[in-house]
PDB file of C-alpha atoms in Angstrom:
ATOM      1  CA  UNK A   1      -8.373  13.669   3.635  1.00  0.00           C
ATOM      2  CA  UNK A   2      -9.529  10.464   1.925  1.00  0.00           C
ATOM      3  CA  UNK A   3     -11.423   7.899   3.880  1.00  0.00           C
ATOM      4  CA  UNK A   4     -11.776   4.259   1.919  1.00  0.00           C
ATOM      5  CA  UNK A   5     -14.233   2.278   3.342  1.00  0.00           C
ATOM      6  CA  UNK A   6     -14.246  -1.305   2.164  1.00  0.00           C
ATOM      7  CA  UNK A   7     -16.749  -4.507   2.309  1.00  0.00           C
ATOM      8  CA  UNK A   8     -16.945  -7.306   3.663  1.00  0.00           C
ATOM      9  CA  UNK A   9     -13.980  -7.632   6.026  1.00  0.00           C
ATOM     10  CA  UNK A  10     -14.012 -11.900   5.949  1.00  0.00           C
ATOM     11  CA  UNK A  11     -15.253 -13.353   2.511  1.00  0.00           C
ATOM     12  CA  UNK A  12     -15.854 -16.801   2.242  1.00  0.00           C
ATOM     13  CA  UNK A  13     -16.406 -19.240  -0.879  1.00  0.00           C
ATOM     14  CA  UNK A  14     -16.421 -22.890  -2.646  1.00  0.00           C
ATOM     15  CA  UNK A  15     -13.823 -22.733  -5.366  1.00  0.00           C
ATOM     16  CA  UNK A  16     -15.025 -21.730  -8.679  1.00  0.00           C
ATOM     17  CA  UNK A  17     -17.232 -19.408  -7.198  1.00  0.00           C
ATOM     18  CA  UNK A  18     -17.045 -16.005  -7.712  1.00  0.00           C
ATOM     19  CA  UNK A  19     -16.059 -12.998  -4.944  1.00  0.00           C
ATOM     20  CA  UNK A  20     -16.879  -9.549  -4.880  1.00  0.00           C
ATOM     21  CA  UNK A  21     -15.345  -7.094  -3.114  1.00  0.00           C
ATOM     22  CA  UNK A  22     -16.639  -3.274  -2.603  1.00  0.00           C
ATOM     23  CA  UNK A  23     -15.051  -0.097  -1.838  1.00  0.00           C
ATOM     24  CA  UNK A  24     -16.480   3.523  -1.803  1.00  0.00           C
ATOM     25  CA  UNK A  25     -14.200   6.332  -1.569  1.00  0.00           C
ATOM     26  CA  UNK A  26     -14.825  10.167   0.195  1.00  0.00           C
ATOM     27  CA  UNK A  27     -12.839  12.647  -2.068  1.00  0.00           C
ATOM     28  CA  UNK A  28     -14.097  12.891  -5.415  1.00  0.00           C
ATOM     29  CA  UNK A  29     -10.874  14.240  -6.644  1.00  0.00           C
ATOM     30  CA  UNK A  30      -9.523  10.644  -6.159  1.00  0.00           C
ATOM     31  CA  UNK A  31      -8.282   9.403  -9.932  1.00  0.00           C
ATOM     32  CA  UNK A  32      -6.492   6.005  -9.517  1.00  0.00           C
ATOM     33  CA  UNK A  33      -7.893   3.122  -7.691  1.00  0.00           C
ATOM     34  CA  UNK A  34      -5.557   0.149  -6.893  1.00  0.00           C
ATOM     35  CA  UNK A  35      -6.178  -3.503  -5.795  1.00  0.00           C
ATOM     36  CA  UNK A  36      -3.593  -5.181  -3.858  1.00  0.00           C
ATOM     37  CA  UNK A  37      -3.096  -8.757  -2.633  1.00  0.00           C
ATOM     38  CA  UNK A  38      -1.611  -9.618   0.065  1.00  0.00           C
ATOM     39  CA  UNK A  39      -0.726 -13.176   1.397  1.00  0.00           C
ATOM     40  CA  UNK A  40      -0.022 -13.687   5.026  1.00  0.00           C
ATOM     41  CA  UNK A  41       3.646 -12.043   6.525  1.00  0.00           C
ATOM     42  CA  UNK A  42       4.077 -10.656   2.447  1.00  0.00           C
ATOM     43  CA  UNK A  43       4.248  -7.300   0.744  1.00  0.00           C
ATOM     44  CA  UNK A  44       0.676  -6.013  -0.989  1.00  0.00           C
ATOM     45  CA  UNK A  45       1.184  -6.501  -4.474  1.00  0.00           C
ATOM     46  CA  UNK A  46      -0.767  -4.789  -6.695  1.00  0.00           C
ATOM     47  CA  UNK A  47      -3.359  -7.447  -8.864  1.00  0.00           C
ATOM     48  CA  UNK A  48      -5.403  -4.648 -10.934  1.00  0.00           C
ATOM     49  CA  UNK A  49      -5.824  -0.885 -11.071  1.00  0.00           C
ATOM     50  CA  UNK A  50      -8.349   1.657 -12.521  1.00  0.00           C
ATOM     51  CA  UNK A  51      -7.945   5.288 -13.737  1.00  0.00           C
ATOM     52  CA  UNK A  52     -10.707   7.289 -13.245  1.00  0.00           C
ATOM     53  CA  UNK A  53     -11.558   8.272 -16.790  1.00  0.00           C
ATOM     54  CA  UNK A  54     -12.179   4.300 -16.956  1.00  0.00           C
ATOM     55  CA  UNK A  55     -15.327   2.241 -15.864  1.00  0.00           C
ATOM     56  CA  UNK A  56     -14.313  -0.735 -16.069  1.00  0.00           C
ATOM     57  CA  UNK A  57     -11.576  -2.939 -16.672  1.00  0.00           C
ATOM     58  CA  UNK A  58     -10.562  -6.592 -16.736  1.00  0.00           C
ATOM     59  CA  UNK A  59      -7.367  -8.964 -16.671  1.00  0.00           C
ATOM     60  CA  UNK A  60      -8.147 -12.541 -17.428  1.00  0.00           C
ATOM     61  CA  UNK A  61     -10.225 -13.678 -13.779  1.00  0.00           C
ATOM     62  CA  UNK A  62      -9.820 -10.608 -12.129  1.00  0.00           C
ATOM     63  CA  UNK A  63     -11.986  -7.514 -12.854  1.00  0.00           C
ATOM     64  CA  UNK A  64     -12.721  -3.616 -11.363  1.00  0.00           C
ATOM     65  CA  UNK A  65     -15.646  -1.523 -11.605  1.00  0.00           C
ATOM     66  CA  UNK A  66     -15.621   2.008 -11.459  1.00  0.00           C
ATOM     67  CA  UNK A  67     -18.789   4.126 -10.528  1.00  0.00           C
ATOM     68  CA  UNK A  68     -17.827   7.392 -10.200  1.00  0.00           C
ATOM     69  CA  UNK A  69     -21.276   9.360  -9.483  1.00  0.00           C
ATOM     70  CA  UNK A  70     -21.722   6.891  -6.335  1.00  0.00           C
ATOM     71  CA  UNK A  71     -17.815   7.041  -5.448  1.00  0.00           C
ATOM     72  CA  UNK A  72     -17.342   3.327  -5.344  1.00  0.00           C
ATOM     73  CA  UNK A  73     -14.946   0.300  -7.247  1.00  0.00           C
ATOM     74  CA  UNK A  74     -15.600  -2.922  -6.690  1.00  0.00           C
ATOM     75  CA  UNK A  75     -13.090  -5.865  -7.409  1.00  0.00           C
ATOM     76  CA  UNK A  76     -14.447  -9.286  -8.697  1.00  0.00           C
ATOM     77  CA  UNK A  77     -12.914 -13.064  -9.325  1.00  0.00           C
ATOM     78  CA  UNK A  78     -14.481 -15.275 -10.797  1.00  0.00           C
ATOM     79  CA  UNK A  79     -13.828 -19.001 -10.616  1.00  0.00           C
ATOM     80  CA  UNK A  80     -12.013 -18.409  -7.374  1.00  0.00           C
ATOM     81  CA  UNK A  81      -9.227 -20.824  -7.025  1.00  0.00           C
ATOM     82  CA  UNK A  82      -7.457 -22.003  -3.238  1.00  0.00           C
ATOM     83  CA  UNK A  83      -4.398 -19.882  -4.083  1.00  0.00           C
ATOM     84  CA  UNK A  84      -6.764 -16.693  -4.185  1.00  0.00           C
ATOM     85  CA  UNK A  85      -7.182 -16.829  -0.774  1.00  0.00           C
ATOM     86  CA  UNK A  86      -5.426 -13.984   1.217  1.00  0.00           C
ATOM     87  CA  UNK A  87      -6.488 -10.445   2.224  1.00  0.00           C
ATOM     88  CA  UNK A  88      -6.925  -7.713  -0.750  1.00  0.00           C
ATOM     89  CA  UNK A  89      -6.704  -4.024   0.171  1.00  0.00           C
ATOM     90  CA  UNK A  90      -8.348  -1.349  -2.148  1.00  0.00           C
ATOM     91  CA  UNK A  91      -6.913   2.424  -2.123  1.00  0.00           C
ATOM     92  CA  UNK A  92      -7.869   5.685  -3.908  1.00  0.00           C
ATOM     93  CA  UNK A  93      -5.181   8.338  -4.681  1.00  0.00           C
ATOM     94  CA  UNK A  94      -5.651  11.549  -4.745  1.00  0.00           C
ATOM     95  CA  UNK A  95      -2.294  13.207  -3.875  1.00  0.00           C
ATOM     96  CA  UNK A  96      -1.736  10.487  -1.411  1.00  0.00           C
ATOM     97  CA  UNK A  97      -2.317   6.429  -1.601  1.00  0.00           C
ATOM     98  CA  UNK A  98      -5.380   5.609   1.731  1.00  0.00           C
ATOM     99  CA  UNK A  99      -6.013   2.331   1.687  1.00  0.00           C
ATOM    100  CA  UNK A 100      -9.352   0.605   2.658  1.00  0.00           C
ATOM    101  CA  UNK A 101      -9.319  -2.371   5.588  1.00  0.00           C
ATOM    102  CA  UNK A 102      -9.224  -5.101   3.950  1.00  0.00           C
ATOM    103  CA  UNK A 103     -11.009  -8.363   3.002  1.00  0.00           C
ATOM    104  CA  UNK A 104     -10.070 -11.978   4.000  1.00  0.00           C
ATOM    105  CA  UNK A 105     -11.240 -14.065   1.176  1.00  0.00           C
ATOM    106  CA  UNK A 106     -10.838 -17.919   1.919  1.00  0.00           C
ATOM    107  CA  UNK A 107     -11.658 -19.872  -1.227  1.00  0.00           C
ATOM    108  CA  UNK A 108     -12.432 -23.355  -0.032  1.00  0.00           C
ATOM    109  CA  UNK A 109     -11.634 -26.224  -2.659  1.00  0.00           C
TER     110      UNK A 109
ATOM    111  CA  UNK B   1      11.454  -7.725 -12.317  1.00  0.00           C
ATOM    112  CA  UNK B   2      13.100  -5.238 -10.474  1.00  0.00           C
ATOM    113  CA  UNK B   3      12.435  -5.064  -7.432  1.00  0.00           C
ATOM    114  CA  UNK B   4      11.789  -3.069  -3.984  1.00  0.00           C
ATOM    115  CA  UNK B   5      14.613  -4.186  -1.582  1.00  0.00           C
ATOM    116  CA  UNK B   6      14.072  -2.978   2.067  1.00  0.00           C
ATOM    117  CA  UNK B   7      16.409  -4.014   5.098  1.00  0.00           C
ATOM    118  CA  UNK B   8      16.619  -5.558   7.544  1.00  0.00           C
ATOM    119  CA  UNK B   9      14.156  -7.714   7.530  1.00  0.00           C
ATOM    120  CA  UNK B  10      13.626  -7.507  11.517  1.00  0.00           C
ATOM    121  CA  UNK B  11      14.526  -4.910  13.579  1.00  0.00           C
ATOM    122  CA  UNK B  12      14.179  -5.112  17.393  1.00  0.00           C
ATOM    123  CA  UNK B  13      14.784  -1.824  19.824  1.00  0.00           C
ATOM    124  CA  UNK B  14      14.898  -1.087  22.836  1.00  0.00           C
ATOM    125  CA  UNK B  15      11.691   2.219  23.721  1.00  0.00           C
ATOM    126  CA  UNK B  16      13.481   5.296  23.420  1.00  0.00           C
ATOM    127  CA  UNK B  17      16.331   4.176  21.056  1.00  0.00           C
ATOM    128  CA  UNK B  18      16.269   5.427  17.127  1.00  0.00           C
ATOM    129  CA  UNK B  19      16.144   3.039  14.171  1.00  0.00           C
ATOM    130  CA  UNK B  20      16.957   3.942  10.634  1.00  0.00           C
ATOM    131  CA  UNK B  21      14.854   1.918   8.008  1.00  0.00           C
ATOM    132  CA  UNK B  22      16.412   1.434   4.714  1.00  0.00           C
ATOM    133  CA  UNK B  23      14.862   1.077   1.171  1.00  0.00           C
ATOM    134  CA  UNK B  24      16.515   0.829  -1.985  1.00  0.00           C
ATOM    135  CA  UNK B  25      13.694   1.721  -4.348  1.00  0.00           C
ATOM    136  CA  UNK B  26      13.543   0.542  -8.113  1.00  0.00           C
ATOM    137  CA  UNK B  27      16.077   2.213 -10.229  1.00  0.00           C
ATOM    138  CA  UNK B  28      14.187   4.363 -12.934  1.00  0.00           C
ATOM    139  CA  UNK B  29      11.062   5.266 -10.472  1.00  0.00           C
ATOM    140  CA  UNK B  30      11.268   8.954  -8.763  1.00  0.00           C
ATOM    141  CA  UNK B  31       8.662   8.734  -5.892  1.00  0.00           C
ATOM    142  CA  UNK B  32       9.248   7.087  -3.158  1.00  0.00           C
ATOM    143  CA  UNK B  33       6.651   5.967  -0.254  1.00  0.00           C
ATOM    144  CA  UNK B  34       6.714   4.914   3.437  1.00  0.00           C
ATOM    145  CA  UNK B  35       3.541   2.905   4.576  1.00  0.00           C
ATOM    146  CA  UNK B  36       3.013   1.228   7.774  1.00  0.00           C
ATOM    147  CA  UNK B  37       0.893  -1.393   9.024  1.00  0.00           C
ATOM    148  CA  UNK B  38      -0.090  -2.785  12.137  1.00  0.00           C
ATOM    149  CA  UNK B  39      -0.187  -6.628  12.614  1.00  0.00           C
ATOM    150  CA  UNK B  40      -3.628  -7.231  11.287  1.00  0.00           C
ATOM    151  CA  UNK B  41      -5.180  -4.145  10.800  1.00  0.00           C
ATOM    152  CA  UNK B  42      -4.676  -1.991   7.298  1.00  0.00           C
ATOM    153  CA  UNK B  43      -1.789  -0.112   5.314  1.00  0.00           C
ATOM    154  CA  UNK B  44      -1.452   3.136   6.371  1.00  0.00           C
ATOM    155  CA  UNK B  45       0.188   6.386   4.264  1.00  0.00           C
ATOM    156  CA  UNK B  46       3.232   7.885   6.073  1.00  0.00           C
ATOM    157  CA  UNK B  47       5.443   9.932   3.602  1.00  0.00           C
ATOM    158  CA  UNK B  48       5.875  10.969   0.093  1.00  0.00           C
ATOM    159  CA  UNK B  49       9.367  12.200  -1.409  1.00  0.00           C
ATOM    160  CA  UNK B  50       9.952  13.415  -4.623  1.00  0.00           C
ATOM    161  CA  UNK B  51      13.061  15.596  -5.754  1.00  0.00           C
ATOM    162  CA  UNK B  52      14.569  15.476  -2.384  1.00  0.00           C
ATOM    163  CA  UNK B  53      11.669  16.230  -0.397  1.00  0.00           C
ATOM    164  CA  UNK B  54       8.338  15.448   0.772  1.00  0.00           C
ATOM    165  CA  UNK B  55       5.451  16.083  -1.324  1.00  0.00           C
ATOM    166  CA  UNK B  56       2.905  14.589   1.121  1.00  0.00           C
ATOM    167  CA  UNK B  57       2.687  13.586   5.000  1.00  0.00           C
ATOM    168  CA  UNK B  58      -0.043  12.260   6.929  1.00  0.00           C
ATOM    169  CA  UNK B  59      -0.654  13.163  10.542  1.00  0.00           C
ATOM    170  CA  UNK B  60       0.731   9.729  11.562  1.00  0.00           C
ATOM    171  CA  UNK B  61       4.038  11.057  10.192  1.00  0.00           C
ATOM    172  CA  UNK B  62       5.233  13.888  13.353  1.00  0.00           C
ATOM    173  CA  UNK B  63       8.208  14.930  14.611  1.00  0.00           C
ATOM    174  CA  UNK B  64       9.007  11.958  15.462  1.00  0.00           C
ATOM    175  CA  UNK B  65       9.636  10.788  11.941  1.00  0.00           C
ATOM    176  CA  UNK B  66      12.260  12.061   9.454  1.00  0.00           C
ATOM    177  CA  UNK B  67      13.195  10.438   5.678  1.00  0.00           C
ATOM    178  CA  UNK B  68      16.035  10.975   3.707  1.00  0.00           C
ATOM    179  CA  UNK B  69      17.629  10.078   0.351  1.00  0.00           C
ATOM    180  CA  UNK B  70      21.259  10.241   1.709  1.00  0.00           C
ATOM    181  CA  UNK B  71      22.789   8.715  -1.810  1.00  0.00           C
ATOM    182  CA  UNK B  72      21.252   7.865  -5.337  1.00  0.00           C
ATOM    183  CA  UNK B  73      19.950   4.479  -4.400  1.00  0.00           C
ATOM    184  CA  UNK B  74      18.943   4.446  -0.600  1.00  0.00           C
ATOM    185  CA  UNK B  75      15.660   6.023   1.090  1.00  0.00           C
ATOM    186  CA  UNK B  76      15.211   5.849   4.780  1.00  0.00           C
ATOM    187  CA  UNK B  77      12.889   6.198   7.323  1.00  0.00           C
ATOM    188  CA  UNK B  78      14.420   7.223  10.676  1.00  0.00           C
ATOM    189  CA  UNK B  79      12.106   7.194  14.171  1.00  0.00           C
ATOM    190  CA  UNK B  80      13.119   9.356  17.029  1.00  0.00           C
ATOM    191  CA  UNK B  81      12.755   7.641  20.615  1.00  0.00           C
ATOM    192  CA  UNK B  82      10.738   4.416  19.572  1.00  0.00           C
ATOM    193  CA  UNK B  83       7.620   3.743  20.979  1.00  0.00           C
ATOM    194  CA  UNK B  84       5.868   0.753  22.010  1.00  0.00           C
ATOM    195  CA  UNK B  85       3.077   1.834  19.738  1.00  0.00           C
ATOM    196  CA  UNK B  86       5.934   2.413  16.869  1.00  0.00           C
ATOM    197  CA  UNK B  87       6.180  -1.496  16.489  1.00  0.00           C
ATOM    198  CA  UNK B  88       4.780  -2.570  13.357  1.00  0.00           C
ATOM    199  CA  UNK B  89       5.684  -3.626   9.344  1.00  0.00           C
ATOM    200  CA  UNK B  90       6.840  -0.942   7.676  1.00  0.00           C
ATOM    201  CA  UNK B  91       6.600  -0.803   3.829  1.00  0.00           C
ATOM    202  CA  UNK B  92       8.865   1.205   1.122  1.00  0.00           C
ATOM    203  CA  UNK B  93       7.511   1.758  -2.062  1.00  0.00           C
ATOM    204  CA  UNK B  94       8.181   3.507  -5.231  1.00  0.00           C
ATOM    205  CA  UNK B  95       6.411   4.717  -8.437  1.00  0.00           C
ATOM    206  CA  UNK B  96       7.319   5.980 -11.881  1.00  0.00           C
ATOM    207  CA  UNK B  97       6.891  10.131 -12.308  1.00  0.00           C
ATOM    208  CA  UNK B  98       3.110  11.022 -12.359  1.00  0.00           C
ATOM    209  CA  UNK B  99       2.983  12.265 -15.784  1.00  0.00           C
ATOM    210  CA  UNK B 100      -0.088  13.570 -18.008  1.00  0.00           C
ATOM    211  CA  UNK B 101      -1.640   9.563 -17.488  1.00  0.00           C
ATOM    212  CA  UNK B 102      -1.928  10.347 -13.781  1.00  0.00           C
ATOM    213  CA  UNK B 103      -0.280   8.331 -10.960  1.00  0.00           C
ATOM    214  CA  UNK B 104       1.708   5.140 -11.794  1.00  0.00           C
ATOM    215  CA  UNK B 105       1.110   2.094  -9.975  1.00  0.00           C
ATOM    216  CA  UNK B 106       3.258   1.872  -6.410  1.00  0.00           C
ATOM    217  CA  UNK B 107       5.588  -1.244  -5.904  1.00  0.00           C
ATOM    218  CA  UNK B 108       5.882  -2.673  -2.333  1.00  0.00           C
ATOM    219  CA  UNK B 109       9.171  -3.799  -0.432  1.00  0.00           C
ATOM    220  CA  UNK B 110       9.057  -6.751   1.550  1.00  0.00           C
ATOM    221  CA  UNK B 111       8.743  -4.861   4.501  1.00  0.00           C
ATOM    222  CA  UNK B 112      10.836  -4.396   7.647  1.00  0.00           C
ATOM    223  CA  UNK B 113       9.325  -6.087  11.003  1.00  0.00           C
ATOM    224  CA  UNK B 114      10.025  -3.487  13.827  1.00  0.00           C
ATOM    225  CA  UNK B 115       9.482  -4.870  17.178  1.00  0.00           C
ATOM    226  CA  UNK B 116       9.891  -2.027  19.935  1.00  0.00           C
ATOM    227  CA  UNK B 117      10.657  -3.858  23.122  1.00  0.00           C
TER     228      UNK B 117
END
């Protein structure tokens, strides 16, 4: 099946920085490629997604990269703000969602 | 926005006893998801269900495990004789058909807490 593998685990910055986050996926059948957020106790909830017929895409701070020869999306944030700080997952589909392990980001102010 | 709605919240068991997880997914979506995670550690795939039955199981999902859509609005997750292992968050989710744009983005529950004791 699927294996997401997804770096760095712990991520930390100054606020207004910007954070990158990198994911590389096994199955090159995998089309959709998700980035969730989630804050400590809460439910992931999804921030930005990419199809794979895309290469990019970008909403306001928040963008994804798609490289599908190398099988690997990256997520990045610029001017990184307090309240970004929480753990974001990435995941590839294929006919099922696998999720990578995570990343702590800690945006200090 | 709807909404995900999962109950309870918390659920504590005694090893060996059955729970029955309950998700009311969002009204127009037609795939529903079961996801668990470990305190700290990642979101794992358990079960897809579409049109009354699974599309897609992962080997975390055994015999042990069973879903069901018993009415139009409820989804559950039953486990067989809870293990200590078994305790953990366990997420619903649900999703719009998969049409001809490829899958639709998956909406999270707030989770259920199970605590095997």
């Amino acid at each position: 099946g699927e294996n997401v593998e997804q770096h760095p685990s712990t991520l930390s910055v100054q606020e207004g920085d910007s954070a990158v986050i990198k994911c590389t996926y096994s199955d090159s059948a995998s089309n959709y490629f998700p980035w969730y957020k989630q804050e400590l106790g809460k439910r992931p909830q999804l921030i930005i997604d990419i199809r794979s017929n895309v290469g990019e895409k970008k909403d306001q701070r928040i963008a994804v990269t798609l490289n599908k020869t190398a099988k690997h999306f990256s997520l990045h944030i610029t001017e990184t703000q307090p309240e970004d700080s929480a753990v974001y997952f990435c995941a590839a589909i294929v006919n099922d969602m696998r999720f990578g392990a995570g990343t702590r980001l800690t945006v200090k102010p | 926005e709807p909404e995900v709605t999962q109950t309870p919240s918390h659920q504590v068991t005694q090893m060996g006893q059955e729970v029955i997880l309950r998700c009311v997914p969002i009204s127009n979506h037609l795939y529903f998801y079961w996801y668990r995670q470990i305190l700290g550690q990642k979101v794992e795939f358990l079960v897809s269900f579409y049109n009354n039955e699974i599309s897609e199981k992962s080997e975390i999902f055994d015999d042990q495990f069973s879903v069901e859509r018993p009415d139009g609005s409820n989804f559950t997750l039953k486990i067989r004789s809870t293990k200590l292992e078994d305790s953990a968050m366990y997420f619903c989710a649900s999703s719009e058909r998969v049409g001809g744009h490829g899958n639709q983005p998956q909406h999270f529950g707030d989770g259920t807490r199970l605590s095997i004791l």
